PDB file of C-alpha atoms in Angstrom:
ATOM      1  CA  MET O   1     165.566  57.580 103.701  1.00  0.00           C
ATOM      2  CA  ASN O   2     165.521  59.009 107.219  1.00  0.00           C
ATOM      3  CA  SER O   3     162.444  60.956 108.309  1.00  0.00           C
ATOM      4  CA  PRO O   4     162.939  64.664 109.082  1.00  0.00           C
ATOM      5  CA  ILE O   5     161.287  64.184 112.501  1.00  0.00           C
ATOM      6  CA  GLU O   6     161.168  61.077 114.678  1.00  0.00           C
ATOM      7  CA  CYS O   7     160.392  61.363 118.372  1.00  0.00           C
ATOM      8  CA  ARG O   8     159.623  58.654 120.879  1.00  0.00           C
ATOM      9  CA  ASP O   9     158.122  59.317 124.309  1.00  0.00           C
ATOM     10  CA  LEU O  10     159.346  62.922 124.012  1.00  0.00           C
ATOM     11  CA  SER O  11     158.639  65.196 126.969  1.00  0.00           C
ATOM     12  CA  ARG O  12     159.558  68.560 128.448  1.00  0.00           C
ATOM     13  CA  ARG O  13     158.873  69.953 131.880  1.00  0.00           C
ATOM     14  CA  PHE O  14     159.622  73.196 133.682  1.00  0.00           C
ATOM     15  CA  GLY O  15     160.107  72.446 137.346  1.00  0.00           C
ATOM     16  CA  ARG O  16     157.153  70.311 138.369  1.00  0.00           C
ATOM     17  CA  ARG O  17     154.975  71.359 135.431  1.00  0.00           C
ATOM     18  CA  TRP O  18     154.952  69.227 132.304  1.00  0.00           C
ATOM     19  CA  ALA O  19     154.702  71.335 129.136  1.00  0.00           C
ATOM     20  CA  PHE O  20     154.123  68.179 127.100  1.00  0.00           C
ATOM     21  CA  ALA O  21     154.721  64.461 127.579  1.00  0.00           C
ATOM     22  CA  ARG O  22     154.653  61.090 125.812  1.00  0.00           C
ATOM     23  CA  VAL O  23     154.794  62.467 122.270  1.00  0.00           C
ATOM     24  CA  ASP O  24     155.393  59.745 119.675  1.00  0.00           C
ATOM     25  CA  LEU O  25     155.575  61.322 116.249  1.00  0.00           C
ATOM     26  CA  THR O  26     157.077  60.721 112.826  1.00  0.00           C
ATOM     27  CA  VAL O  27     156.896  63.356 110.094  1.00  0.00           C
ATOM     28  CA  GLU O  28     157.964  62.206 106.655  1.00  0.00           C
ATOM     29  CA  GLU O  29     159.859  64.161 104.024  1.00  0.00           C
ATOM     30  CA  GLY O  30     157.612  66.660 102.251  1.00  0.00           C
ATOM     31  CA  GLU O  31     154.751  66.208 104.718  1.00  0.00           C
ATOM     32  CA  ARG O  32     152.900  69.172 106.224  1.00  0.00           C
ATOM     33  CA  LEU O  33     151.690  68.712 109.780  1.00  0.00           C
ATOM     34  CA  LEU O  34     149.318  70.990 111.700  1.00  0.00           C
ATOM     35  CA  VAL O  35     149.653  70.972 115.501  1.00  0.00           C
ATOM     36  CA  VAL O  36     146.383  71.999 117.183  1.00  0.00           C
ATOM     37  CA  GLY O  37     145.586  72.626 120.837  1.00  0.00           C
ATOM     38  CA  SER O  38     144.200  75.083 123.354  1.00  0.00           C
ATOM     39  CA  ASN O  39     146.404  77.644 125.081  1.00  0.00           C
ATOM     40  CA  GLY O  40     148.818  75.816 127.355  1.00  0.00           C
ATOM     41  CA  SER O  41     148.535  72.530 125.465  1.00  0.00           C
ATOM     42  CA  GLY O  42     152.284  72.442 124.746  1.00  0.00           C
ATOM     43  CA  LYS O  43     152.317  73.383 121.053  1.00  0.00           C
ATOM     44  CA  THR O  44     154.953  76.118 121.242  1.00  0.00           C
ATOM     45  CA  THR O  45     157.219  74.180 123.576  1.00  0.00           C
ATOM     46  CA  LEU O  46     156.974  71.144 121.301  1.00  0.00           C
ATOM     47  CA  LEU O  47     158.015  73.179 118.250  1.00  0.00           C
ATOM     48  CA  ARG O  48     160.901  74.782 120.154  1.00  0.00           C
ATOM     49  CA  THR O  49     162.030  71.330 121.240  1.00  0.00           C
ATOM     50  CA  LEU O  50     161.838  70.011 117.685  1.00  0.00           C
ATOM     51  CA  ALA O  51     163.927  73.009 116.611  1.00  0.00           C
ATOM     52  CA  THR O  52     166.548  72.136 119.302  1.00  0.00           C
ATOM     53  CA  ALA O  53     166.001  75.584 120.848  1.00  0.00           C
ATOM     54  CA  ILE O  54     165.321  73.850 124.167  1.00  0.00           C
ATOM     55  CA  ASN O  55     166.298  70.391 125.377  1.00  0.00           C
ATOM     56  CA  PRO O  56     163.731  67.669 126.077  1.00  0.00           C
ATOM     57  CA  SER O  57     163.389  66.380 129.615  1.00  0.00           C
ATOM     58  CA  GLY O  58     162.979  62.832 128.415  1.00  0.00           C
ATOM     59  CA  GLY O  59     162.504  60.609 125.391  1.00  0.00           C
ATOM     60  CA  GLU O  60     164.329  60.489 122.074  1.00  0.00           C
ATOM     61  CA  LEU O  61     164.417  63.044 119.252  1.00  0.00           C
ATOM     62  CA  ARG O  62     165.992  62.279 115.901  1.00  0.00           C
ATOM     63  CA  LEU O  63     166.053  64.782 113.035  1.00  0.00           C
ATOM     64  CA  PHE O  64     167.023  63.567 109.566  1.00  0.00           C
ATOM     65  CA  GLY O  65     168.125  60.348 111.233  1.00  0.00           C
ATOM     66  CA  LEU O  66     170.546  62.172 113.540  1.00  0.00           C
ATOM     67  CA  ASP O  67     170.471  62.319 117.329  1.00  0.00           C
ATOM     68  CA  ALA O  68     169.289  65.897 117.904  1.00  0.00           C
ATOM     69  CA  ALA O  69     171.088  66.201 121.247  1.00  0.00           C
ATOM     70  CA  LYS O  70     174.452  64.868 120.072  1.00  0.00           C
ATOM     71  CA  GLU O  71     174.470  66.426 116.582  1.00  0.00           C
ATOM     72  CA  ARG O  72     172.689  69.701 117.200  1.00  0.00           C
ATOM     73  CA  SER O  73     174.899  71.820 114.944  1.00  0.00           C
ATOM     74  CA  ALA O  74     174.389  69.463 112.005  1.00  0.00           C
ATOM     75  CA  VAL O  75     170.586  69.412 112.280  1.00  0.00           C
ATOM     76  CA  ARG O  76     170.275  73.155 112.900  1.00  0.00           C
ATOM     77  CA  ARG O  77     171.821  73.860 109.505  1.00  0.00           C
ATOM     78  CA  ARG O  78     168.909  71.996 107.913  1.00  0.00           C
ATOM     79  CA  LEU O  79     165.934  73.532 109.741  1.00  0.00           C
ATOM     80  CA  ALA O  80     164.368  76.890 110.597  1.00  0.00           C
ATOM     81  CA  LEU O  81     161.949  78.027 113.309  1.00  0.00           C
ATOM     82  CA  LEU O  82     159.666  80.992 112.652  1.00  0.00           C
ATOM     83  CA  SER O  83     160.606  83.777 115.037  1.00  0.00           C
ATOM     84  CA  ASP O  84     160.348  87.548 114.926  1.00  0.00           C
ATOM     85  CA  ARG O  85     164.103  87.808 115.335  1.00  0.00           C
ATOM     86  CA  ALA O  86     165.659  84.502 114.299  1.00  0.00           C
ATOM     87  CA  GLY O  87     168.274  84.876 111.594  1.00  0.00           C
ATOM     88  CA  LEU O  88     167.623  88.590 111.069  1.00  0.00           C
ATOM     89  CA  TYR O  89     169.978  91.519 111.619  1.00  0.00           C
ATOM     90  CA  GLU O  90     168.132  94.207 113.556  1.00  0.00           C
ATOM     91  CA  ASP O  91     170.126  97.192 112.308  1.00  0.00           C
ATOM     92  CA  LEU O  92     169.914  96.245 108.628  1.00  0.00           C
ATOM     93  CA  SER O  93     167.078  96.922 106.219  1.00  0.00           C
ATOM     94  CA  ALA O  94     164.898  94.168 104.750  1.00  0.00           C
ATOM     95  CA  ALA O  95     166.881  94.330 101.494  1.00  0.00           C
ATOM     96  CA  ASP O  96     170.222  94.120 103.278  1.00  0.00           C
ATOM     97  CA  ASN O  97     169.041  91.168 105.338  1.00  0.00           C
ATOM     98  CA  LEU O  98     168.005  89.220 102.247  1.00  0.00           C
ATOM     99  CA  GLN O  99     171.188  90.171 100.393  1.00  0.00           C
ATOM    100  CA  VAL O 100     173.293  88.791 103.227  1.00  0.00           C
ATOM    101  CA  LEU O 101     171.255  85.588 103.149  1.00  0.00           C
ATOM    102  CA  ALA O 102     171.541  85.412  99.356  1.00  0.00           C
ATOM    103  CA  ARG O 103     175.334  85.459  99.552  1.00  0.00           C
ATOM    104  CA  PHE O 104     175.258  82.522 101.939  1.00  0.00           C
ATOM    105  CA  THR O 105     172.769  80.497  99.899  1.00  0.00           C
ATOM    106  CA  GLY O 106     174.117  81.263  96.434  1.00  0.00           C
ATOM    107  CA  VAL O 107     171.018  82.895  94.921  1.00  0.00           C
ATOM    108  CA  ASP O 108     171.200  85.947  92.673  1.00  0.00           C
ATOM    109  CA  PRO O 109     171.070  88.949  95.062  1.00  0.00           C
ATOM    110  CA  THR O 110     170.294  91.452  92.300  1.00  0.00           C
ATOM    111  CA  HIS O 111     167.223  89.666  90.933  1.00  0.00           C
ATOM    112  CA  ASP O 112     165.877  87.223  93.509  1.00  0.00           C
ATOM    113  CA  VAL O 113     166.090  89.617  96.453  1.00  0.00           C
ATOM    114  CA  ARG O 114     164.420  92.499  94.621  1.00  0.00           C
ATOM    115  CA  SER O 115     161.562  90.389  93.298  1.00  0.00           C
ATOM    116  CA  MET O 116     161.019  88.734  96.680  1.00  0.00           C
ATOM    117  CA  LEU O 117     160.827  92.092  98.472  1.00  0.00           C
ATOM    118  CA  GLU O 118     158.266  93.297  95.942  1.00  0.00           C
ATOM    119  CA  ARG O 119     156.144  90.212  96.532  1.00  0.00           C
ATOM    120  CA  VAL O 120     156.062  90.690 100.313  1.00  0.00           C
ATOM    121  CA  GLY O 121     155.496  94.439 100.090  1.00  0.00           C
ATOM    122  CA  LEU O 122     158.810  95.462 101.637  1.00  0.00           C
ATOM    123  CA  ASP O 123     160.625  96.804  98.569  1.00  0.00           C
ATOM    124  CA  ASN O 124     160.282 100.442  99.639  1.00  0.00           C
ATOM    125  CA  ARG O 125     161.256 100.023 103.288  1.00  0.00           C
ATOM    126  CA  PRO O 126     164.851 101.265 103.785  1.00  0.00           C
ATOM    127  CA  GLU O 127     164.615 101.545 107.580  1.00  0.00           C
ATOM    128  CA  PRO O 128     166.196  99.008 109.979  1.00  0.00           C
ATOM    129  CA  ILE O 129     163.953  96.024 110.619  1.00  0.00           C
ATOM    130  CA  ARG O 130     164.012  96.697 114.386  1.00  0.00           C
ATOM    131  CA  THR O 131     161.268  99.232 113.546  1.00  0.00           C
ATOM    132  CA  PHE O 132     159.105  96.625 111.763  1.00  0.00           C
ATOM    133  CA  SER O 133     155.759  95.404 113.040  1.00  0.00           C
ATOM    134  CA  SER O 134     155.190  91.732 113.858  1.00  0.00           C
ATOM    135  CA  GLY O 135     153.391  91.210 110.540  1.00  0.00           C
ATOM    136  CA  MET O 136     156.214  92.793 108.543  1.00  0.00           C
ATOM    137  CA  ARG O 137     158.740  90.599 110.322  1.00  0.00           C
ATOM    138  CA  LYS O 138     156.731  87.488 109.503  1.00  0.00           C
ATOM    139  CA  ARG O 139     156.631  88.401 105.817  1.00  0.00           C
ATOM    140  CA  LEU O 140     160.369  89.089 105.764  1.00  0.00           C
ATOM    141  CA  PHE O 141     161.184  85.875 107.601  1.00  0.00           C
ATOM    142  CA  LEU O 142     159.064  83.798 105.198  1.00  0.00           C
ATOM    143  CA  ALA O 143     160.728  85.530 102.241  1.00  0.00           C
ATOM    144  CA  ALA O 144     164.081  84.569 103.755  1.00  0.00           C
ATOM    145  CA  LEU O 145     162.926  80.953 104.137  1.00  0.00           C
ATOM    146  CA  ILE O 146     161.919  80.761 100.475  1.00  0.00           C
ATOM    147  CA  LEU O 147     165.390  81.953  99.487  1.00  0.00           C
ATOM    148  CA  GLN O 148     167.104  79.718 102.024  1.00  0.00           C
ATOM    149  CA  GLN O 149     164.997  76.582 101.380  1.00  0.00           C
ATOM    150  CA  PRO O 150     165.645  74.675 104.642  1.00  0.00           C
ATOM    151  CA  GLU O 151     164.647  71.022 104.655  1.00  0.00           C
ATOM    152  CA  LEU O 152     162.451  71.440 107.742  1.00  0.00           C
ATOM    153  CA  VAL O 153     160.416  74.548 108.622  1.00  0.00           C
ATOM    154  CA  LEU O 154     158.657  74.975 111.980  1.00  0.00           C
ATOM    155  CA  LEU O 155     156.069  77.765 112.082  1.00  0.00           C
ATOM    156  CA  ASP O 156     154.608  78.829 115.426  1.00  0.00           C
ATOM    157  CA  GLU O 157     151.421  80.900 115.001  1.00  0.00           C
ATOM    158  CA  PRO O 158     152.379  82.301 111.592  1.00  0.00           C
ATOM    159  CA  PHE O 159     148.960  83.979 111.171  1.00  0.00           C
ATOM    160  CA  SER O 160     148.872  85.961 114.417  1.00  0.00           C
ATOM    161  CA  ALA O 161     148.885  89.792 114.373  1.00  0.00           C
ATOM    162  CA  LEU O 162     147.984  89.985 110.664  1.00  0.00           C
ATOM    163  CA  ASP O 163     145.204  91.833 108.848  1.00  0.00           C
ATOM    164  CA  ALA O 164     143.181  90.206 106.067  1.00  0.00           C
ATOM    165  CA  ALA O 165     145.689  91.118 103.357  1.00  0.00           C
ATOM    166  CA  GLY O 166     148.563  89.873 105.512  1.00  0.00           C
ATOM    167  CA  LEU O 167     146.798  86.567 106.139  1.00  0.00           C
ATOM    168  CA  GLU O 168     146.447  85.887 102.427  1.00  0.00           C
ATOM    169  CA  GLN O 169     150.019  86.947 101.731  1.00  0.00           C
ATOM    170  CA  VAL O 170     151.513  84.769 104.461  1.00  0.00           C
ATOM    171  CA  SER O 171     149.351  81.823 103.376  1.00  0.00           C
ATOM    172  CA  SER O 172     150.642  82.199  99.816  1.00  0.00           C
ATOM    173  CA  LEU O 173     154.252  82.321 101.030  1.00  0.00           C
ATOM    174  CA  ILE O 174     153.822  79.190 103.160  1.00  0.00           C
ATOM    175  CA  ARG O 175     152.507  77.321 100.124  1.00  0.00           C
ATOM    176  CA  GLU O 176     155.812  78.043  98.381  1.00  0.00           C
ATOM    177  CA  LEU O 177     157.986  76.551 101.109  1.00  0.00           C
ATOM    178  CA  LYS O 178     159.818  73.407 100.079  1.00  0.00           C
ATOM    179  CA  GLY O 179     160.579  70.385 102.202  1.00  0.00           C
ATOM    180  CA  THR O 180     158.771  69.433 105.412  1.00  0.00           C
ATOM    181  CA  VAL O 181     156.602  71.963 107.255  1.00  0.00           C
ATOM    182  CA  VAL O 182     155.117  71.844 110.772  1.00  0.00           C
ATOM    183  CA  ILE O 183     152.603  74.564 111.705  1.00  0.00           C
ATOM    184  CA  ALA O 184     151.199  75.294 115.162  1.00  0.00           C
ATOM    185  CA  SER O 185     148.199  77.606 114.880  1.00  0.00           C
ATOM    186  CA  HIS O 186     144.889  78.601 116.418  1.00  0.00           C
ATOM    187  CA  GLN O 187     143.648  79.888 113.073  1.00  0.00           C
ATOM    188  CA  LEU O 188     142.516  76.569 111.664  1.00  0.00           C
ATOM    189  CA  ALA O 189     140.643  78.052 108.700  1.00  0.00           C
ATOM    190  CA  MET O 190     143.947  79.438 107.378  1.00  0.00           C
ATOM    191  CA  ALA O 191     146.288  76.655 108.468  1.00  0.00           C
ATOM    192  CA  ALA O 192     144.304  73.489 107.693  1.00  0.00           C
ATOM    193  CA  PRO O 193     144.238  73.910 103.877  1.00  0.00           C
ATOM    194  CA  LEU O 194     148.045  74.088 103.935  1.00  0.00           C
ATOM    195  CA  CYS O 195     148.509  70.750 105.721  1.00  0.00           C
ATOM    196  CA  ASP O 196     148.165  67.010 105.083  1.00  0.00           C
ATOM    197  CA  ARG O 197     147.848  65.740 108.638  1.00  0.00           C
ATOM    198  CA  ALA O 198     147.005  67.033 112.113  1.00  0.00           C
ATOM    199  CA  LEU O 199     148.216  66.353 115.648  1.00  0.00           C
ATOM    200  CA  LEU O 200     145.750  67.315 118.395  1.00  0.00           C
ATOM    201  CA  MET O 201     147.185  68.108 121.830  1.00  0.00           C
ATOM    202  CA  GLU O 202     145.436  68.897 125.098  1.00  0.00           C
ATOM    203  CA  HIS O 203     146.920  69.392 128.562  1.00  0.00           C
ATOM    204  CA  GLY O 204     150.359  68.581 127.156  1.00  0.00           C
ATOM    205  CA  LEU O 205     149.407  65.172 125.788  1.00  0.00           C
ATOM    206  CA  PRO O 206     149.004  63.997 122.186  1.00  0.00           C
ATOM    207  CA  ARG O 207     145.346  63.011 121.845  1.00  0.00           C
ATOM    208  CA  TRP O 208     144.893  62.248 118.146  1.00  0.00           C
ATOM    209  CA  THR O 209     146.762  62.279 114.866  1.00  0.00           C
ATOM    210  CA  GLY O 210     145.321  61.644 111.440  1.00  0.00           C
ATOM    211  CA  PRO O 211     144.380  63.072 108.029  1.00  0.00           C
ATOM    212  CA  ILE O 212     143.567  66.769 107.961  1.00  0.00           C
ATOM    213  CA  GLN O 213     140.126  65.963 106.505  1.00  0.00           C
ATOM    214  CA  GLN O 214     139.173  64.202 109.761  1.00  0.00           C
ATOM    215  CA  MET O 215     140.560  66.898 112.072  1.00  0.00           C
ATOM    216  CA  ASP O 216     137.334  68.829 112.712  1.00  0.00           C
ATOM    217  CA  ALA O 217     135.421  65.742 113.813  1.00  0.00           C
ATOM    218  CA  ALA O 218     138.331  64.564 115.961  1.00  0.00           C
ATOM    219  CA  TRP O 219     138.688  68.003 117.571  1.00  0.00           C
ATOM    220  CA  GLN O 220     134.974  68.192 118.426  1.00  0.00           C
ATOM    221  CA  ALA O 221     135.079  64.692 119.898  1.00  0.00           C
ATOM    222  CA  LEU O 222     138.155  65.585 121.935  1.00  0.00           C
ATOM    223  CA  GLN O 223     136.544  68.747 123.323  1.00  0.00           C
ATOM    224  CA  ALA O 224     133.427  66.799 124.288  1.00  0.00           C
ATOM    225  CA  THR O 225     135.607  64.241 126.077  1.00  0.00           C
ATOM    226  CA  MET O 226     137.521  66.965 127.924  1.00  0.00           C
ATOM    227  CA  GLN O 227     134.253  68.599 129.051  1.00  0.00           C
ATOM    228  CA  ARG O 228     132.977  65.285 130.421  1.00  0.00           C
ATOM    229  CA  GLU O 229     136.250  64.779 132.311  1.00  0.00           C
ATOM    230  CA  VAL O 230     135.952  68.253 133.867  1.00  0.00           C
ATOM    231  CA  ALA O 231     132.313  67.625 134.822  1.00  0.00           C
ATOM    232  CA  THR O 232     133.212  64.413 136.641  1.00  0.00           C
TER     233      THR O 232
END
């Protein structure tokens, strides 16, 4: 069976600046990968490239065994990228958004949509979602993903701009996602328990990948190495 993500020597640059380079990565079906790195390490650009939202500057990207550049439409139907606006209709309410999605995905709009809105605390919000906060949008988008059930979900900083209750709620929703999940996050205490494996990036380069249980030690070792390089 083809892996959801296979990339070889993948890179992306903007002008003369490399956002990331030389990424070799395979993510298997059902795996959950945490991408960790400092600001500017290339995490967001990598996720947007994996989502085919931007084109790589070099290397090869295959999703579900398909060439992502040549068969973009086919792979996009099977994945989703967390975004405040992706896949949502700004002038519709949360309920209307999920009902539209339910019709496309074949779920029961009278039961599944109502119960999902109650779970994410948006059942009494009739206003258009363009008025929603970032945290409300995240909860609605994750509710939509649970209904939609894409094979590959890419989550960029899903825990940002959330209070304590929102953090727990979003964490619970992520646990319910099916298929393969890739999370890029600074909030390691929330993200690590949701993942099986980690990829550490620094200055746009992949520095380490391995089991999530070894991530803390690998991250500390990487930071010590980076400090020595700066000092010299």
